[in-house]
Amino acid sequence: MPPIVSGHHERGQKLYQKQDFKAAIEAFGEALTHKSSDAIGVLDNRAATYCKLEQYEQARRDARHMIKKASQDERGYLRCAKVLLLEGKPEKALEIYAYGLKTLGSKHPRREVLEQLHKKLESRMLPNRKDPFTILPFEMAMLVIEQFSFKQIVGIMRVCKGWQRFLGSISQLWMKIDFTGARGTVPFNAISSCIRRSRGLLTHATIKSLPLPQTSKSLEFLSRCPHIEHLDISANYGSKEFFDKFKRHKKLQNLTFSSEIPVTKADFLRLLHDYPKLDRIALWNIREGQQSSASPWPDSLPNLRGITLASKTSYTSSIMQHGLWVPNLISDKQPHPLPRLQELRLDWDPPTLLPVSYPICFDRPDRQDASIDDDPAMRPPPLLRQIDFRGILPSPNLFTGLPKGLEYLRFSGGMARPLQLTPPTETLPRLHTIIFVDAGWVTFDILQQFLFDAQPPVRKLYLDQCFNVSWHEFLLIMEHKGRNPELDKLEELGVSHWRDVDDMYASVLRKSFPSLRVLDLSYTSITGCTIREFTDSRTSELDKGAKLDRIIVRGCESISLDAVAYGRQNGLEVIT
């Protein structure tokens, strides 16, 4: 049954024919107040009238109201696209046609009209649309494509079939695959298609979010690529099954197993023996096990530069049988067994922390006589650049074994009891980053040993949740920072979760460290006054204090939104 045309609607149509458009709009508006009127028809007529007056925004509003009110009525899509064409926006009009075709059912009686108009507009716009990959020389196209990540390239392939064929034909784009950013599980066909596009020349693979039923099949297909050098696997899989599939991959240089893959100490040693070209290894679930006499630590690992080991098991016998034990960090052998080792990360999270110092340090395991500390031949060579320990309580002679080439040192977690360390006898001339997080064993004396006795050129210092160092004690360090002039060049400082840290303390920090660029005051008692002070100091030429680029204030409940907005508006990056 056709809709009833109300009197006001009919009057508006007549006024439109007489080109009295303003009166017609008023009549259509009155028609919309009647429930019995054809609302879609009235809106359609009023949008057409607005177009005559070149009031395209109002016309577009009525057209979109038509679509919202009746999504299965083709008139809304037709009117909206027509308004956009009058505005000179054919691309937007094409999108409206496409949206209408997607929304209307395949058996809609007026769908054919929408299809014809969509096809006509698309063909009319075609001469102005040029595929850059068909115009640019291949070398220049590759320079553009190389700027995109693997995830972005996969998304670009969905634009059109032409781009899919073009990108899929470039094998070097698929030699490095990374599914880290996958929104859901990664099916087998996604991995297999990437391997086929690489023509089996895959060298780097980061595999995440594999569905359990397809894990074995996906890794089996991956193992057929003989040139793999980098492998990062996050899947519920067994280390023995991995050995069976990848035992021939002698070119492997970087290997990472997630915590879902348990690895015994024996399996770890087997990895070191089977892959002599390993450059970096990261195993996030080491299990304690007896060290097999047939698989001792290799006498030499000449290529190994980075070791990351994580374990949740307590050691029950000799520490040298624990999965985190790394021998040969110090050695009198020539050449050194680990000549290129630069990074060491140990992560220990047992069910119950042991009330003893975990003897991971840079001493020989068979040292009995403390007098060899004075023998330069027994000290570690300057190999390590970065040390990162979590959950590990250092031994009292920590400073004795730290290499002089150390640049980055981080301790987090572990037992909370205070320690006494043997004072350093040598400086650490390259140590630019010191991070202590939830390290209750750090005391005022230990902090002085690190900052004053070792004389590091520290640029980044984080003392987060170090509750055995009071802010009064840290004030003493600031007062005596002349003992290490490098502290004046400190660029980043973190004192999150410190008790009694307020605006006054933050002001002292600003004046004490003029080179400071990043400050973390999370979970302290500061207010918006601190943000305003640091913000104002950025633009003051007379102020000799720190000119911060970023301040971190997570969990600071006394900071107002106005203060945060003030800082951001004036160029200070405020992270809440």
Coordinates of C-alpha atoms in Angstrom, one line a residue:
M1 CA 0.0 0.0 0.0
P2 CA 1.6 3.3 -1.0
P3 CA 2.2 5.8 1.8
I4 CA -0.4 8.6 2.4
V5 CA 0.7 12.0 1.2
S6 CA -0.4 14.5 3.8
G7 CA -1.8 18.0 3.0
H8 CA 1.4 19.7 4.2
H9 CA 3.5 17.3 2.2
E10 CA 1.5 18.0 -1.0
R11 CA 1.6 21.7 -0.4
G12 CA 5.4 21.5 -0.1
Q13 CA 5.7 19.7 -3.4
K14 CA 3.6 22.4 -5.1
L15 CA 5.7 25.2 -3.6
Y16 CA 8.8 23.3 -4.8
Q17 CA 7.5 23.2 -8.4
K18 CA 6.8 27.0 -8.1
Q19 CA 10.5 27.3 -7.0
D20 CA 9.4 28.8 -3.6
F21 CA 12.0 26.7 -1.9
K22 CA 12.0 28.4 1.5
A23 CA 8.2 28.1 1.9
A24 CA 8.5 24.5 0.7
I25 CA 11.0 23.7 3.5
E26 CA 8.6 25.1 6.0
A27 CA 5.7 23.0 4.6
F28 CA 7.9 19.8 4.7
G29 CA 8.8 20.6 8.3
E30 CA 5.2 20.8 9.2
A31 CA 4.5 17.5 7.4
L32 CA 7.1 15.7 9.5
T33 CA 5.1 16.5 12.7
H34 CA 2.2 14.3 11.5
K35 CA 2.7 10.6 12.4
S36 CA 0.6 9.5 9.4
S37 CA 2.9 11.2 6.8
D38 CA 5.5 9.4 4.7
A39 CA 8.5 10.5 6.8
I40 CA 11.1 9.1 4.3
G41 CA 9.4 10.8 1.4
V42 CA 9.1 14.1 3.2
L43 CA 12.8 14.0 4.2
D44 CA 13.7 13.1 0.6
N45 CA 11.8 16.1 -0.8
R46 CA 13.2 18.4 1.8
A47 CA 16.8 17.3 1.1
A48 CA 16.2 18.0 -2.6
T49 CA 14.9 21.5 -1.7
Y50 CA 17.9 22.2 0.5
C51 CA 20.1 21.3 -2.5
K52 CA 18.3 23.9 -4.6
L53 CA 19.3 26.5 -2.0
E54 CA 22.8 25.0 -1.9
Q55 CA 22.4 24.2 1.8
Y56 CA 24.2 20.8 1.4
E57 CA 24.9 20.2 5.1
Q58 CA 21.2 20.3 5.9
A59 CA 20.5 18.1 2.9
R60 CA 23.1 15.6 4.0
R61 CA 21.6 15.6 7.5
D62 CA 18.2 14.7 6.1
A63 CA 19.6 12.0 3.8
R64 CA 21.5 10.4 6.7
H65 CA 18.4 10.5 8.8
M66 CA 16.6 8.6 6.0
I67 CA 19.2 5.9 6.1
K68 CA 19.1 5.7 9.9
K69 CA 15.3 5.6 10.0
A70 CA 14.9 3.0 7.2
S71 CA 18.1 1.2 6.3
Q72 CA 16.2 -1.1 3.8
D73 CA 14.8 1.9 1.8
E74 CA 17.1 2.7 -1.1
R75 CA 15.9 6.3 -1.3
G76 CA 18.2 7.3 1.6
Y77 CA 21.4 6.0 -0.1
L78 CA 20.4 7.5 -3.4
R79 CA 19.7 11.0 -1.9
C80 CA 22.8 11.0 0.2
A81 CA 25.0 10.1 -2.7
K82 CA 23.4 12.7 -4.9
V83 CA 24.1 15.4 -2.3
L84 CA 27.7 14.3 -2.0
L85 CA 28.1 14.5 -5.8
L86 CA 26.7 18.0 -5.8
E87 CA 29.3 18.9 -3.1
G88 CA 32.0 17.6 -5.3
K89 CA 32.8 14.5 -3.2
P90 CA 32.5 11.6 -5.6
E91 CA 34.7 9.3 -3.4
K92 CA 32.3 9.7 -0.5
A93 CA 29.3 9.2 -2.8
L94 CA 30.9 5.9 -4.0
E95 CA 31.3 4.8 -0.4
I96 CA 27.6 5.5 0.2
Y97 CA 26.6 3.4 -2.8
A98 CA 28.8 0.6 -1.7
Y99 CA 27.4 0.8 1.9
G100 CA 23.9 0.7 0.5
L101 CA 24.6 -2.4 -1.7
K102 CA 26.1 -4.1 1.4
T103 CA 23.1 -3.3 3.5
L104 CA 20.2 -4.0 1.1
G105 CA 19.3 -7.7 0.5
S106 CA 20.2 -9.4 -2.7
K107 CA 16.5 -9.7 -3.6
H108 CA 15.7 -6.1 -2.9
P109 CA 13.5 -4.8 -5.8
R110 CA 15.4 -1.5 -6.1
R111 CA 18.9 -2.9 -5.6
E112 CA 19.6 -2.9 -9.4
V113 CA 19.2 0.9 -9.5
L114 CA 21.9 1.3 -6.8
E115 CA 24.2 -1.1 -8.6
Q116 CA 24.0 0.8 -11.9
L117 CA 24.7 4.1 -10.3
H118 CA 27.6 2.6 -8.3
K119 CA 29.1 1.1 -11.4
K120 CA 28.6 4.2 -13.5
L121 CA 30.3 6.5 -10.9
E122 CA 33.1 4.0 -10.4
S123 CA 33.9 3.8 -14.1
R124 CA 33.7 7.6 -14.4
M125 CA 36.3 8.0 -11.6
L126 CA 38.5 5.2 -13.0
P127 CA 40.6 7.5 -15.3
N128 CA 41.6 9.6 -12.2
R129 CA 42.6 6.6 -10.2
K130 CA 46.1 5.4 -10.9
D131 CA 47.7 2.5 -9.1
P132 CA 51.1 3.7 -7.8
F133 CA 52.6 0.3 -8.2
T134 CA 51.9 0.3 -11.9
I135 CA 53.5 3.7 -12.4
L136 CA 56.5 3.7 -10.2
P137 CA 59.6 1.7 -11.2
F138 CA 60.0 -1.5 -9.2
E139 CA 63.0 -0.2 -7.3
M140 CA 61.1 2.9 -6.1
A141 CA 58.0 0.9 -5.3
M142 CA 60.2 -1.3 -3.1
L143 CA 61.6 1.7 -1.3
V144 CA 58.0 2.6 -0.4
I145 CA 57.0 -0.9 0.6
E146 CA 60.0 -1.4 2.8
Q147 CA 58.8 1.4 5.1
F148 CA 55.8 -0.8 6.2
S149 CA 55.8 -3.4 8.9
F150 CA 54.8 -7.0 8.2
K151 CA 51.3 -6.4 9.7
Q152 CA 50.8 -3.3 7.5
I153 CA 51.8 -5.2 4.4
V154 CA 49.2 -7.9 5.1
G155 CA 46.6 -5.2 5.5
I156 CA 47.6 -3.5 2.2
M157 CA 47.1 -6.8 0.4
R158 CA 43.4 -6.6 1.3
V159 CA 42.9 -3.3 -0.6
C160 CA 42.5 -5.0 -4.0
K161 CA 43.4 -8.1 -6.0
G162 CA 46.0 -6.2 -8.0
W163 CA 47.9 -5.3 -4.9
Q164 CA 47.5 -8.8 -3.5
R165 CA 49.1 -10.2 -6.7
F166 CA 51.9 -7.6 -6.8
L167 CA 52.9 -7.9 -3.1
G168 CA 52.5 -11.7 -3.1
S169 CA 54.9 -12.0 -6.0
I170 CA 57.8 -10.3 -4.1
S171 CA 59.5 -13.2 -2.3
Q172 CA 61.8 -11.0 -0.2
L173 CA 58.8 -9.4 1.5
W174 CA 57.9 -12.8 3.0
M175 CA 61.3 -13.8 4.2
K176 CA 60.6 -12.2 7.6
I177 CA 57.2 -12.9 9.0
D178 CA 56.0 -11.6 12.4
F179 CA 52.5 -12.4 13.8
T180 CA 53.0 -10.6 17.1
G181 CA 50.3 -8.1 16.3
A182 CA 47.7 -10.7 15.3
R183 CA 44.2 -9.9 16.8
G184 CA 43.2 -13.5 17.1
T185 CA 44.7 -16.9 16.5
V186 CA 46.9 -17.4 13.5
P187 CA 45.6 -20.3 11.3
F188 CA 47.8 -22.7 9.5
N189 CA 46.9 -21.4 6.1
A190 CA 48.2 -17.9 7.0
I191 CA 51.6 -19.4 7.9
S192 CA 51.7 -21.7 4.9
S193 CA 50.8 -18.9 2.4
C194 CA 53.6 -16.7 3.7
I195 CA 56.1 -19.6 3.3
R196 CA 54.9 -20.2 -0.2
R197 CA 55.3 -16.6 -1.1
S198 CA 58.8 -16.6 0.2
R199 CA 59.5 -19.6 -2.0
G200 CA 60.9 -21.5 1.0
L201 CA 63.5 -18.8 1.6
L202 CA 62.1 -17.7 5.0
T203 CA 64.8 -16.5 7.4
H204 CA 62.9 -14.8 10.3
A205 CA 59.7 -16.1 11.9
T206 CA 57.9 -14.8 14.9
I207 CA 55.0 -17.1 15.6
K208 CA 52.4 -16.2 18.1
S209 CA 48.8 -17.2 19.0
L210 CA 48.8 -20.6 17.2
P211 CA 45.6 -22.6 17.7
L212 CA 46.4 -25.7 19.6
P213 CA 45.1 -28.3 17.1
Q214 CA 47.3 -26.7 14.3
T215 CA 50.4 -26.0 16.3
S216 CA 52.3 -29.1 15.3
K217 CA 51.2 -28.8 11.6
S218 CA 52.3 -25.2 11.4
L219 CA 55.7 -25.8 12.9
E220 CA 56.2 -28.8 10.7
F221 CA 55.6 -26.6 7.6
L222 CA 57.9 -24.0 9.1
S223 CA 60.7 -26.6 9.6
R224 CA 60.8 -27.2 5.9
C225 CA 62.5 -23.8 5.4
P226 CA 66.2 -24.6 5.5
H227 CA 67.4 -21.0 5.8
I228 CA 65.8 -20.0 9.1
E229 CA 68.1 -17.8 11.2
H230 CA 65.6 -16.2 13.6
L231 CA 62.9 -18.2 15.4
D232 CA 60.6 -16.8 18.1
I233 CA 57.9 -19.3 19.1
S234 CA 55.0 -18.7 21.5
A235 CA 52.9 -21.9 21.6
N236 CA 52.0 -24.8 23.7
Y237 CA 54.7 -27.1 22.4
G238 CA 57.3 -29.5 23.7
S239 CA 61.1 -28.9 23.4
K240 CA 61.7 -32.5 22.3
E241 CA 59.2 -32.2 19.5
F242 CA 61.0 -29.0 18.4
F243 CA 64.4 -30.9 18.3
D244 CA 62.8 -33.5 16.1
K245 CA 61.6 -30.9 13.6
F246 CA 64.5 -28.4 13.6
K247 CA 67.5 -30.6 14.2
R248 CA 68.9 -29.8 10.7
H249 CA 68.7 -26.0 11.0
K250 CA 72.4 -25.3 11.8
K251 CA 72.0 -21.7 10.5
L252 CA 69.9 -20.7 13.5
Q253 CA 71.2 -17.6 15.2
N254 CA 68.4 -16.3 17.3
L255 CA 66.1 -18.6 19.3
T256 CA 63.2 -17.6 21.7
F257 CA 60.9 -20.0 23.5
S258 CA 57.9 -18.5 25.4
S259 CA 56.9 -19.6 28.9
E260 CA 54.5 -22.1 27.3
I261 CA 57.5 -24.3 26.2
P262 CA 59.2 -26.0 29.2
V263 CA 62.9 -26.6 28.7
T264 CA 65.0 -28.8 31.0
K265 CA 68.7 -28.0 31.7
A266 CA 69.7 -30.9 29.5
D267 CA 67.6 -29.6 26.6
F268 CA 69.1 -26.1 27.1
L269 CA 72.6 -27.6 26.8
R270 CA 71.6 -29.6 23.8
L271 CA 70.4 -26.4 22.1
L272 CA 73.8 -24.8 22.7
H273 CA 75.6 -27.8 21.2
D274 CA 73.2 -28.4 18.2
Y275 CA 73.2 -24.7 17.1
P276 CA 76.8 -23.5 17.2
K277 CA 75.9 -20.3 15.3
L278 CA 73.6 -19.0 18.0
D279 CA 73.8 -15.3 18.5
R280 CA 71.0 -14.9 21.1
I281 CA 68.9 -17.4 23.0
A282 CA 65.9 -16.7 25.3
L283 CA 64.2 -19.5 27.2
W284 CA 61.3 -18.3 29.4
N285 CA 60.6 -21.6 31.2
I286 CA 63.8 -23.4 32.4
R287 CA 63.2 -26.5 34.5
E288 CA 65.7 -27.9 36.9
G289 CA 67.3 -31.2 35.8
Q290 CA 70.4 -33.2 36.2
Q291 CA 73.2 -32.1 33.9
S292 CA 74.0 -35.0 31.7
S293 CA 77.7 -35.9 31.5
A294 CA 77.3 -36.4 27.8
S295 CA 76.1 -32.8 27.4
P296 CA 78.2 -30.4 29.5
W297 CA 78.4 -26.7 28.8
P298 CA 80.2 -26.2 25.5
D299 CA 83.9 -25.3 25.9
S300 CA 83.4 -22.3 23.7
L301 CA 80.4 -20.3 22.4
P302 CA 82.2 -17.9 20.1
N303 CA 79.0 -16.3 18.6
L304 CA 76.8 -16.0 21.6
R305 CA 76.0 -12.4 22.5
G306 CA 72.8 -12.5 24.5
I307 CA 71.4 -15.0 27.0
T308 CA 67.9 -14.7 28.6
L309 CA 66.8 -17.4 31.0
A310 CA 63.7 -17.5 33.2
S311 CA 62.7 -20.1 35.8
K312 CA 60.1 -20.6 38.4
T313 CA 61.7 -23.6 40.2
S314 CA 63.6 -23.6 43.4
Y315 CA 67.0 -25.2 43.4
T316 CA 67.2 -28.3 45.6
S317 CA 70.8 -29.4 45.3
S318 CA 73.9 -27.8 43.8
I319 CA 73.3 -24.4 42.3
M320 CA 75.4 -25.5 39.3
Q321 CA 72.6 -27.9 38.3
H322 CA 70.0 -25.1 38.4
G323 CA 68.7 -23.9 35.0
L324 CA 69.8 -20.3 35.6
W325 CA 73.4 -21.2 36.3
V326 CA 75.7 -19.8 33.6
P327 CA 79.3 -20.9 33.9
N328 CA 82.3 -19.4 32.2
L329 CA 81.3 -15.8 32.9
I330 CA 84.8 -15.5 34.4
S331 CA 87.5 -17.7 33.1
D332 CA 91.3 -17.9 32.9
K333 CA 91.1 -19.8 29.6
Q334 CA 92.6 -18.3 26.5
P335 CA 90.6 -17.6 24.4
H336 CA 87.7 -16.9 26.6
P337 CA 84.7 -19.4 26.3
L338 CA 82.2 -16.5 25.9
P339 CA 84.2 -13.9 23.9
R340 CA 81.2 -12.0 22.6
L341 CA 78.7 -12.2 25.4
Q342 CA 77.2 -8.7 25.9
E343 CA 73.7 -9.2 27.4
L344 CA 72.7 -11.4 30.3
R345 CA 69.1 -11.6 31.7
L346 CA 68.1 -13.9 34.5
D347 CA 64.5 -14.1 35.7
W348 CA 63.8 -16.1 38.8
D349 CA 60.3 -16.4 40.2
P350 CA 60.1 -19.5 42.5
P351 CA 57.0 -20.4 44.6
T352 CA 58.8 -19.3 47.7
L353 CA 61.7 -17.0 47.9
L354 CA 64.7 -18.5 49.6
P355 CA 66.2 -16.5 52.5
V356 CA 69.7 -16.8 51.1
S357 CA 71.7 -14.9 48.5
Y358 CA 71.3 -16.5 45.1
P359 CA 74.9 -17.2 44.1
I360 CA 74.6 -16.0 40.5
C361 CA 77.6 -13.7 40.3
F362 CA 80.7 -13.3 38.2
D363 CA 82.9 -15.5 40.3
R364 CA 84.4 -18.8 39.3
P365 CA 82.2 -21.7 40.8
D366 CA 85.3 -23.3 42.3
R367 CA 86.7 -20.2 44.0
Q368 CA 87.7 -20.9 47.6
D369 CA 90.3 -18.4 48.3
A370 CA 89.1 -14.8 48.5
S371 CA 92.7 -13.6 47.8
I372 CA 92.2 -14.2 44.1
D373 CA 90.1 -11.0 44.1
D374 CA 93.4 -9.2 43.8
D375 CA 94.6 -11.2 40.9
P376 CA 93.8 -9.4 37.6
A377 CA 94.0 -12.6 35.7
M378 CA 91.0 -14.0 37.6
R379 CA 88.8 -11.1 37.1
P380 CA 86.2 -11.1 34.3
P381 CA 87.1 -9.5 31.0
P382 CA 85.1 -6.5 30.0
L383 CA 82.5 -8.6 28.1
L384 CA 79.1 -7.8 29.4
R385 CA 77.4 -4.6 28.5
Q386 CA 73.9 -5.3 29.9
I387 CA 72.9 -7.2 33.1
D388 CA 69.2 -7.6 34.0
F389 CA 68.3 -9.7 37.1
R390 CA 64.8 -10.3 38.4
G391 CA 64.0 -12.0 41.7
I392 CA 67.7 -12.6 42.4
L393 CA 69.4 -11.4 45.5
P394 CA 73.1 -10.6 44.7
S395 CA 75.9 -12.0 46.7
P396 CA 77.9 -9.7 48.9
N397 CA 80.9 -9.6 46.5
L398 CA 78.8 -8.3 43.7
F399 CA 81.1 -5.4 42.9
T400 CA 84.1 -7.8 42.6
G401 CA 82.7 -9.4 39.5
L402 CA 81.0 -6.6 37.7
P403 CA 82.9 -6.0 34.4
K404 CA 84.3 -2.6 33.8
G405 CA 82.6 -2.4 30.4
L406 CA 79.1 -2.7 32.0
E407 CA 76.7 -0.1 30.6
Y408 CA 73.2 -1.2 31.9
L409 CA 72.4 -2.8 35.3
R410 CA 68.9 -3.7 36.4
F411 CA 67.7 -5.5 39.6
S412 CA 64.0 -6.1 40.3
G413 CA 62.3 -8.1 42.9
G414 CA 64.0 -10.6 45.2
M415 CA 64.1 -10.8 49.0
A416 CA 63.4 -7.5 50.9
R417 CA 66.0 -7.8 53.6
P418 CA 68.8 -5.2 53.5
L419 CA 72.3 -6.4 52.3
Q420 CA 75.8 -5.4 53.0
L421 CA 78.0 -5.4 49.9
T422 CA 81.8 -5.3 49.8
P423 CA 82.6 -1.8 48.6
P424 CA 83.9 -1.5 45.0
T425 CA 87.7 -1.2 44.6
E426 CA 87.4 -0.1 40.9
T427 CA 85.2 2.3 39.0
L428 CA 82.5 1.4 36.5
P429 CA 83.4 4.0 33.8
R430 CA 80.6 3.0 31.3
L431 CA 77.7 2.4 33.5
H432 CA 75.1 4.9 32.3
T433 CA 71.9 3.1 33.4
I434 CA 71.1 1.9 37.0
I435 CA 67.6 0.5 37.7
F436 CA 66.3 -0.9 41.0
V437 CA 62.7 -1.9 41.1
D438 CA 61.1 -3.4 44.2
A439 CA 64.6 -4.1 45.5
G440 CA 64.2 -4.0 49.2
W441 CA 67.9 -5.0 49.7
V442 CA 69.0 -1.6 48.4
T443 CA 70.0 0.7 51.3
F444 CA 71.5 4.1 51.6
D445 CA 75.0 2.6 51.9
I446 CA 74.5 0.5 48.8
L447 CA 73.2 3.5 46.8
Q448 CA 76.3 5.5 47.9
Q449 CA 78.6 2.6 46.7
F450 CA 76.9 2.6 43.3
L451 CA 76.8 6.4 42.8
F452 CA 79.9 7.6 44.5
D453 CA 82.4 4.8 45.0
A454 CA 81.9 3.2 41.6
Q455 CA 81.9 6.7 39.9
P456 CA 79.5 5.7 37.1
P457 CA 78.6 8.3 34.3
V458 CA 75.0 7.6 35.2
R459 CA 72.3 9.1 32.9
K460 CA 69.3 7.0 33.9
L461 CA 68.6 6.2 37.6
Y462 CA 65.4 4.5 38.7
L463 CA 64.8 3.7 42.4
D464 CA 61.2 2.5 42.2
Q465 CA 59.7 0.9 45.3
C466 CA 63.0 0.9 47.1
F467 CA 61.5 1.3 50.6
N468 CA 64.8 0.9 52.5
V469 CA 66.0 4.2 51.1
S470 CA 64.2 7.2 52.5
W471 CA 63.8 10.4 50.7
H472 CA 65.7 12.1 53.5
E473 CA 68.7 9.9 52.7
F474 CA 68.3 10.6 49.0
L475 CA 68.4 14.3 49.9
L476 CA 71.8 13.7 51.5
I477 CA 73.0 12.1 48.2
M478 CA 71.8 15.2 46.3
E479 CA 73.7 17.4 48.7
H480 CA 76.9 15.4 48.2
K481 CA 76.6 14.8 44.5
G482 CA 79.8 16.7 44.1
R483 CA 81.5 13.4 44.9
N484 CA 80.4 12.3 41.4
P485 CA 80.2 15.3 39.0
E486 CA 78.5 13.0 36.5
L487 CA 75.2 13.2 38.6
D488 CA 74.7 16.7 37.3
K489 CA 74.2 15.2 33.8
L490 CA 71.4 12.8 35.0
E491 CA 68.7 12.8 32.3
E492 CA 66.1 10.3 33.7
L493 CA 65.1 9.7 37.3
G494 CA 62.4 7.5 38.8
V495 CA 61.3 7.5 42.5
S496 CA 57.8 6.0 42.2
H497 CA 56.0 4.6 45.2
W498 CA 58.3 6.6 47.6
R499 CA 56.6 7.5 50.9
D500 CA 56.4 11.2 51.8
V501 CA 57.4 12.5 48.4
D502 CA 55.5 15.7 47.9
D503 CA 55.6 19.0 45.9
M504 CA 58.5 20.3 48.0
Y505 CA 60.6 17.2 47.3
A506 CA 59.8 17.4 43.6
S507 CA 60.9 21.0 43.6
V508 CA 64.3 20.0 45.2
L509 CA 64.7 17.4 42.5
R510 CA 64.1 20.0 39.8
K511 CA 66.8 22.3 41.2
S512 CA 69.3 19.5 42.0
F513 CA 69.4 17.8 38.6
P514 CA 69.5 20.6 35.9
S515 CA 69.9 18.1 33.0
L516 CA 66.8 16.1 33.9
R517 CA 64.5 15.4 31.0
V518 CA 62.3 12.5 32.3
L519 CA 61.0 12.2 35.8
D520 CA 58.8 9.4 37.2
L521 CA 56.8 10.4 40.3
S522 CA 54.1 7.8 40.1
Y523 CA 52.2 6.8 43.2
T524 CA 53.6 9.7 45.3
S525 CA 51.8 12.6 47.1
I526 CA 52.6 15.3 44.6
T527 CA 49.8 17.6 43.4
G528 CA 49.1 19.7 40.3
C529 CA 51.5 22.3 41.7
T530 CA 54.4 20.1 40.7
I531 CA 53.2 19.8 37.1
R532 CA 52.7 23.6 36.9
E533 CA 56.2 24.3 38.3
F534 CA 57.9 22.0 35.9
T535 CA 55.8 23.4 33.0
D536 CA 56.6 27.0 33.9
S537 CA 60.3 26.2 34.3
R538 CA 60.5 25.1 30.6
T539 CA 59.9 28.6 29.3
S540 CA 61.8 30.5 32.0
E541 CA 65.2 31.7 30.9
L542 CA 66.1 32.7 34.5
D543 CA 65.2 29.3 36.0
K544 CA 68.3 27.1 36.1
G545 CA 66.4 24.0 37.1
A546 CA 65.5 21.0 35.0
K547 CA 63.6 21.5 31.7
L548 CA 61.5 18.3 31.6
D549 CA 60.2 16.8 28.4
R550 CA 58.2 14.1 30.2
I551 CA 56.7 13.6 33.6
I552 CA 55.1 10.3 34.7
V553 CA 52.4 10.7 37.4
R554 CA 50.5 7.4 37.3
G555 CA 48.5 6.8 40.5
C556 CA 48.9 10.4 41.9
E557 CA 45.4 11.0 43.2
S558 CA 46.0 14.6 44.2
I559 CA 46.6 15.8 40.7
S560 CA 43.8 17.6 39.0
L561 CA 42.8 17.3 35.3
D562 CA 43.3 21.0 34.9
A563 CA 47.0 20.7 35.9
V564 CA 47.5 17.8 33.4
A565 CA 45.9 19.8 30.7
Y566 CA 48.0 22.8 31.5
G567 CA 51.2 20.8 31.2
R568 CA 50.2 19.2 27.9
Q569 CA 49.1 22.5 26.4
N570 CA 52.5 24.0 27.1
G571 CA 54.5 21.2 25.6
L572 CA 55.2 19.0 28.7
E573 CA 54.4 15.3 28.1
V574 CA 52.3 14.2 31.1
I575 CA 51.7 10.5 31.4
T576 CA 48.9 9.5 33.7

